[in-house]
GROMACS .gro file of N, CA, C and O in nm:
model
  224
    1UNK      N    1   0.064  -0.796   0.634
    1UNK     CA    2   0.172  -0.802   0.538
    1UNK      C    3   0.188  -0.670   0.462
    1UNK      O    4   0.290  -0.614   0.423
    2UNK      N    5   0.038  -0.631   0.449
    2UNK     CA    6   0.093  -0.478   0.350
    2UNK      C    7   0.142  -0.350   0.403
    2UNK      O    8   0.191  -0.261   0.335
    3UNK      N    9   0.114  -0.348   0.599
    3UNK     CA   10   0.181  -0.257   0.638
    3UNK      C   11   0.285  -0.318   0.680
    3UNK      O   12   0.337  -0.216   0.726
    4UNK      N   13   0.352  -0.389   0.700
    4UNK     CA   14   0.491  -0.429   0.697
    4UNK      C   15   0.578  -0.388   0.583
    4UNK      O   16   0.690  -0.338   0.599
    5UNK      N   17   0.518  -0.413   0.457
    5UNK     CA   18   0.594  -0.354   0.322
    5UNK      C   19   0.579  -0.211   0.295
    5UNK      O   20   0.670  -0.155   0.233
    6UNK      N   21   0.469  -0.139   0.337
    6UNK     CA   22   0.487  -0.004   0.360
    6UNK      C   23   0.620   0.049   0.440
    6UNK      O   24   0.713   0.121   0.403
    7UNK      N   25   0.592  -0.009   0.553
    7UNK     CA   26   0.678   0.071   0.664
    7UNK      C   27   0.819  -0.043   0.656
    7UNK      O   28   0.878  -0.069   0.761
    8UNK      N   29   0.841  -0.073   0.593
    8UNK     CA   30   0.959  -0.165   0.512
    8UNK      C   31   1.041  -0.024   0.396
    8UNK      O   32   1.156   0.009   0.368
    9UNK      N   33   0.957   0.004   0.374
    9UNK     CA   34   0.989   0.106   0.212
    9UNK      C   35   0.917   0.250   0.256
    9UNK      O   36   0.847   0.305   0.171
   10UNK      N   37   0.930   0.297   0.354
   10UNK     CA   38   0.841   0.418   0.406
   10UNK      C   39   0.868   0.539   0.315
   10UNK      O   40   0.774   0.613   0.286
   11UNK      N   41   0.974   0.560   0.275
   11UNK     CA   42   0.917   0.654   0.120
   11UNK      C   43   0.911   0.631  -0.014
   11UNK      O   44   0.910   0.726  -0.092
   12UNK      N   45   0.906   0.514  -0.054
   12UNK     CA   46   0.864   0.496  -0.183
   12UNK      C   47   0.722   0.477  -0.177
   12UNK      O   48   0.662   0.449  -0.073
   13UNK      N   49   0.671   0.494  -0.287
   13UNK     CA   50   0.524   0.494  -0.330
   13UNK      C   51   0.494   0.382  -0.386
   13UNK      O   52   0.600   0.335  -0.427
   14UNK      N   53   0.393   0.300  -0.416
   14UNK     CA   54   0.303   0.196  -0.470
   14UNK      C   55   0.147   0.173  -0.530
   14UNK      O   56   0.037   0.228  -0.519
   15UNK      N   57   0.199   0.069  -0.594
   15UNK     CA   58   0.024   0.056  -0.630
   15UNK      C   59  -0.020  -0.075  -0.561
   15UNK      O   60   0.044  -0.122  -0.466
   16UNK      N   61  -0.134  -0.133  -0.612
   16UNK     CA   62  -0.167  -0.224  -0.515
   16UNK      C   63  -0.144  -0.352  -0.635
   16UNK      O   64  -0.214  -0.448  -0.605
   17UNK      N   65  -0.100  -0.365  -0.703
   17UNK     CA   66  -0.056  -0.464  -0.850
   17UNK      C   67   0.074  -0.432  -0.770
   17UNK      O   68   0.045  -0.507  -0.676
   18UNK      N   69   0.186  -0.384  -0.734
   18UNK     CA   70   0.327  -0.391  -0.740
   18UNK      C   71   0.366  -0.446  -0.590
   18UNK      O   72   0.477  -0.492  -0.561
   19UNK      N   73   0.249  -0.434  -0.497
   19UNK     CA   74   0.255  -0.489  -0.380
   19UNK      C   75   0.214  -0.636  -0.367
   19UNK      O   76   0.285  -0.705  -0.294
   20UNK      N   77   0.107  -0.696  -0.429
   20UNK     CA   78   0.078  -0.813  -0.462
   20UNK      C   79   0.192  -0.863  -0.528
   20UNK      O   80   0.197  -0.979  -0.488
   21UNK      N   81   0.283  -0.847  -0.601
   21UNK     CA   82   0.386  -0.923  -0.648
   21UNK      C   83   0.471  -0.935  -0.578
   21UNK      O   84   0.530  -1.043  -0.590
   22UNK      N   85   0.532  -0.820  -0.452
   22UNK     CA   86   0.601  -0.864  -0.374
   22UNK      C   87   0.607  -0.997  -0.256
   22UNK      O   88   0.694  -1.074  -0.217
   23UNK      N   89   0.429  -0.967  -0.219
   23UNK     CA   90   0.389  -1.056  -0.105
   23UNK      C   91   0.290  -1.159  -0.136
   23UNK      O   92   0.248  -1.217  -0.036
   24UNK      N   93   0.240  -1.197  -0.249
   24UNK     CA   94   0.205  -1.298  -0.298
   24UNK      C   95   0.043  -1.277  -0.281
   24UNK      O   96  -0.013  -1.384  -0.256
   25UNK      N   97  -0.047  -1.159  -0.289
   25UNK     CA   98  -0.170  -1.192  -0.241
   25UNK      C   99  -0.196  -1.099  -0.384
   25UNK      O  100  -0.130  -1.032  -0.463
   26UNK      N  101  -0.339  -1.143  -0.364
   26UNK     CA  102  -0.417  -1.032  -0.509
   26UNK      C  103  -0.454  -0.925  -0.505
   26UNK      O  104  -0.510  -0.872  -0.409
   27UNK      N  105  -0.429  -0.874  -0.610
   27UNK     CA  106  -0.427  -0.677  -0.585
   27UNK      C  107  -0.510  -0.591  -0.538
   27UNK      O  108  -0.499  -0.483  -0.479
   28UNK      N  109  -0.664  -0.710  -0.602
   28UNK     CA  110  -0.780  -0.665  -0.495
   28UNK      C  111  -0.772  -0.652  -0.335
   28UNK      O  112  -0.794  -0.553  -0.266
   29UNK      N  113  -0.740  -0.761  -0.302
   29UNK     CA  114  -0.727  -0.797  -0.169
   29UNK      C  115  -0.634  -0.637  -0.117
   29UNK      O  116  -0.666  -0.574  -0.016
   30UNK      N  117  -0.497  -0.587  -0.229
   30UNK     CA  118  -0.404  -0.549  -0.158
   30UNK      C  119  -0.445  -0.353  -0.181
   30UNK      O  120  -0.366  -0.267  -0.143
   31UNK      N  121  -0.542  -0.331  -0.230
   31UNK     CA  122  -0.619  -0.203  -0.296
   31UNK      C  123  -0.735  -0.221  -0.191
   31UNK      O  124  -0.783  -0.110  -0.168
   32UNK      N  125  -0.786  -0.301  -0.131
   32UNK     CA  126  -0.901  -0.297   0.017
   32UNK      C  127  -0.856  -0.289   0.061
   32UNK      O  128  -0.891  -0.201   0.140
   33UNK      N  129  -0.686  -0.361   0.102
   33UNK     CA  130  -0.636  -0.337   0.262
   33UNK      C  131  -0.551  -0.143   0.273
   33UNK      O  132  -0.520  -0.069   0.367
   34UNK      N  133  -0.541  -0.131   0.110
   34UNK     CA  134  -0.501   0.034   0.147
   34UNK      C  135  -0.567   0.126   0.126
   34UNK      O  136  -0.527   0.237   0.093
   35UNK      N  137  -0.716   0.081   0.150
   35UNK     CA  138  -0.853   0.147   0.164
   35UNK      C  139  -0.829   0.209   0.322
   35UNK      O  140  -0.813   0.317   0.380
   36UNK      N  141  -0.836   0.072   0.348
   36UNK     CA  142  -0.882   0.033   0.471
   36UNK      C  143  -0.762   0.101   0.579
   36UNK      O  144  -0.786   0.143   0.692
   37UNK      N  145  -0.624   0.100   0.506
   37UNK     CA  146  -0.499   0.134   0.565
   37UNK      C  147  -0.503   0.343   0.619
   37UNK      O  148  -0.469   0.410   0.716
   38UNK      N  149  -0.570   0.369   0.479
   38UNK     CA  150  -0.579   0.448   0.452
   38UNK      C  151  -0.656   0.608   0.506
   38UNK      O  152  -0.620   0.725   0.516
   39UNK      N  153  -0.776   0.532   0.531
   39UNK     CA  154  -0.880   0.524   0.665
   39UNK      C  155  -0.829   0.533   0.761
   39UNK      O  156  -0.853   0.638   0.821
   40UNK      N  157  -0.782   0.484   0.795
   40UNK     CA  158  -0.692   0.489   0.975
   40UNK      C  159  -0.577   0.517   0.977
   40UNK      O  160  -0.505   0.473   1.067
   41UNK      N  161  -0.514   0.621   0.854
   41UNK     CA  162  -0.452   0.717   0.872
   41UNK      C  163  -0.300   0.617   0.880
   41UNK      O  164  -0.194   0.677   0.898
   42UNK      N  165  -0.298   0.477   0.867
   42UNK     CA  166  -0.137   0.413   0.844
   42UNK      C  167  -0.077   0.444   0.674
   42UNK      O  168   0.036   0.412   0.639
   43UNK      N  169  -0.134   0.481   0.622
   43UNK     CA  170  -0.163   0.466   0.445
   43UNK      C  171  -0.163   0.634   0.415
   43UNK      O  172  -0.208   0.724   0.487
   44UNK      N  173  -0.098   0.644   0.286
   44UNK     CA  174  -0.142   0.809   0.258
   44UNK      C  175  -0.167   0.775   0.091
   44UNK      O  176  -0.069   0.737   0.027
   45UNK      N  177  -0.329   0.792   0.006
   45UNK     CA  178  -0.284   0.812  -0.105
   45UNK      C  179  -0.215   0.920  -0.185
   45UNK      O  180  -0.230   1.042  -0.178
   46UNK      N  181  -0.127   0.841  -0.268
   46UNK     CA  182  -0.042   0.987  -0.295
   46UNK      C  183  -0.022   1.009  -0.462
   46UNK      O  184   0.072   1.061  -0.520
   47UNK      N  185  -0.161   0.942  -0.524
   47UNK     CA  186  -0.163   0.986  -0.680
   47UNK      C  187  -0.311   0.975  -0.687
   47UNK      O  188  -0.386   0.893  -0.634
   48UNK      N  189  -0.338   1.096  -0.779
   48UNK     CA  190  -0.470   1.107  -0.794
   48UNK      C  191  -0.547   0.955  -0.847
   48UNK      O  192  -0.514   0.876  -0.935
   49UNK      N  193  -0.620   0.957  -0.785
   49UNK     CA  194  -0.713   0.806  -0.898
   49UNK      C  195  -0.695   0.734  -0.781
   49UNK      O  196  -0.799   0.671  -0.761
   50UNK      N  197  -0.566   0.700  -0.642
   50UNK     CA  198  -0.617   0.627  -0.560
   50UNK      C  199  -0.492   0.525  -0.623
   50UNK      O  200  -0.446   0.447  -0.539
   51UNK      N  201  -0.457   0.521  -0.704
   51UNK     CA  202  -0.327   0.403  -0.777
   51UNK      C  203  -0.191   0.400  -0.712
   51UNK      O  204  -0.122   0.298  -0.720
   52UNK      N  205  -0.157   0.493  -0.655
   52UNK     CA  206  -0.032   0.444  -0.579
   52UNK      C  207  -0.031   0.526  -0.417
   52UNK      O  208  -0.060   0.646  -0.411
   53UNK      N  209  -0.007   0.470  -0.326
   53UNK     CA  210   0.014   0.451  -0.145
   53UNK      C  211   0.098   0.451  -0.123
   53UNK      O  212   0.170   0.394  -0.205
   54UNK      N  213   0.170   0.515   0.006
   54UNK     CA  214   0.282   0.529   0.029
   54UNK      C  215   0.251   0.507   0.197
   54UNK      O  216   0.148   0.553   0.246
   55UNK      N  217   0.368   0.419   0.294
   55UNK     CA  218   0.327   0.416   0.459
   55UNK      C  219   0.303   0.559   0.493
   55UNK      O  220   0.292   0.653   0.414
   56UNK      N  221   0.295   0.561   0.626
   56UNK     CA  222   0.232   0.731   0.650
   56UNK      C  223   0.311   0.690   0.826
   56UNK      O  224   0.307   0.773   0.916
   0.00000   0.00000   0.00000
């Protein structure tokens, strides 16, 4: 679901609180999966601290 809303919105940026409100899951959950996104290079963080992701 969270790379679907990435690559849904491929240049706007996010946090993982503004993505959980779209798709109904918890921010934790949605801040591991753009760990994890992130890692394998689908994900780019794009504010210092790790707070907002953008698709890649």
């Amino acid at each position: 679901m969270v790379v679907e809303h990435l690559k849904t919105h491929p240049d706007a940026e996010f946090t993982a609180t503004a993505i959980s409100r779209v798709i109904g899951r918890s921010s934790g959950a949605i801040a591991n999966a753009l760990a994890t996104l992130t890692e394998q290079g689908i994900a780019q963080q794009v504010s210092p601290g790790g707070r907002a992701s953008q698709g890649h």
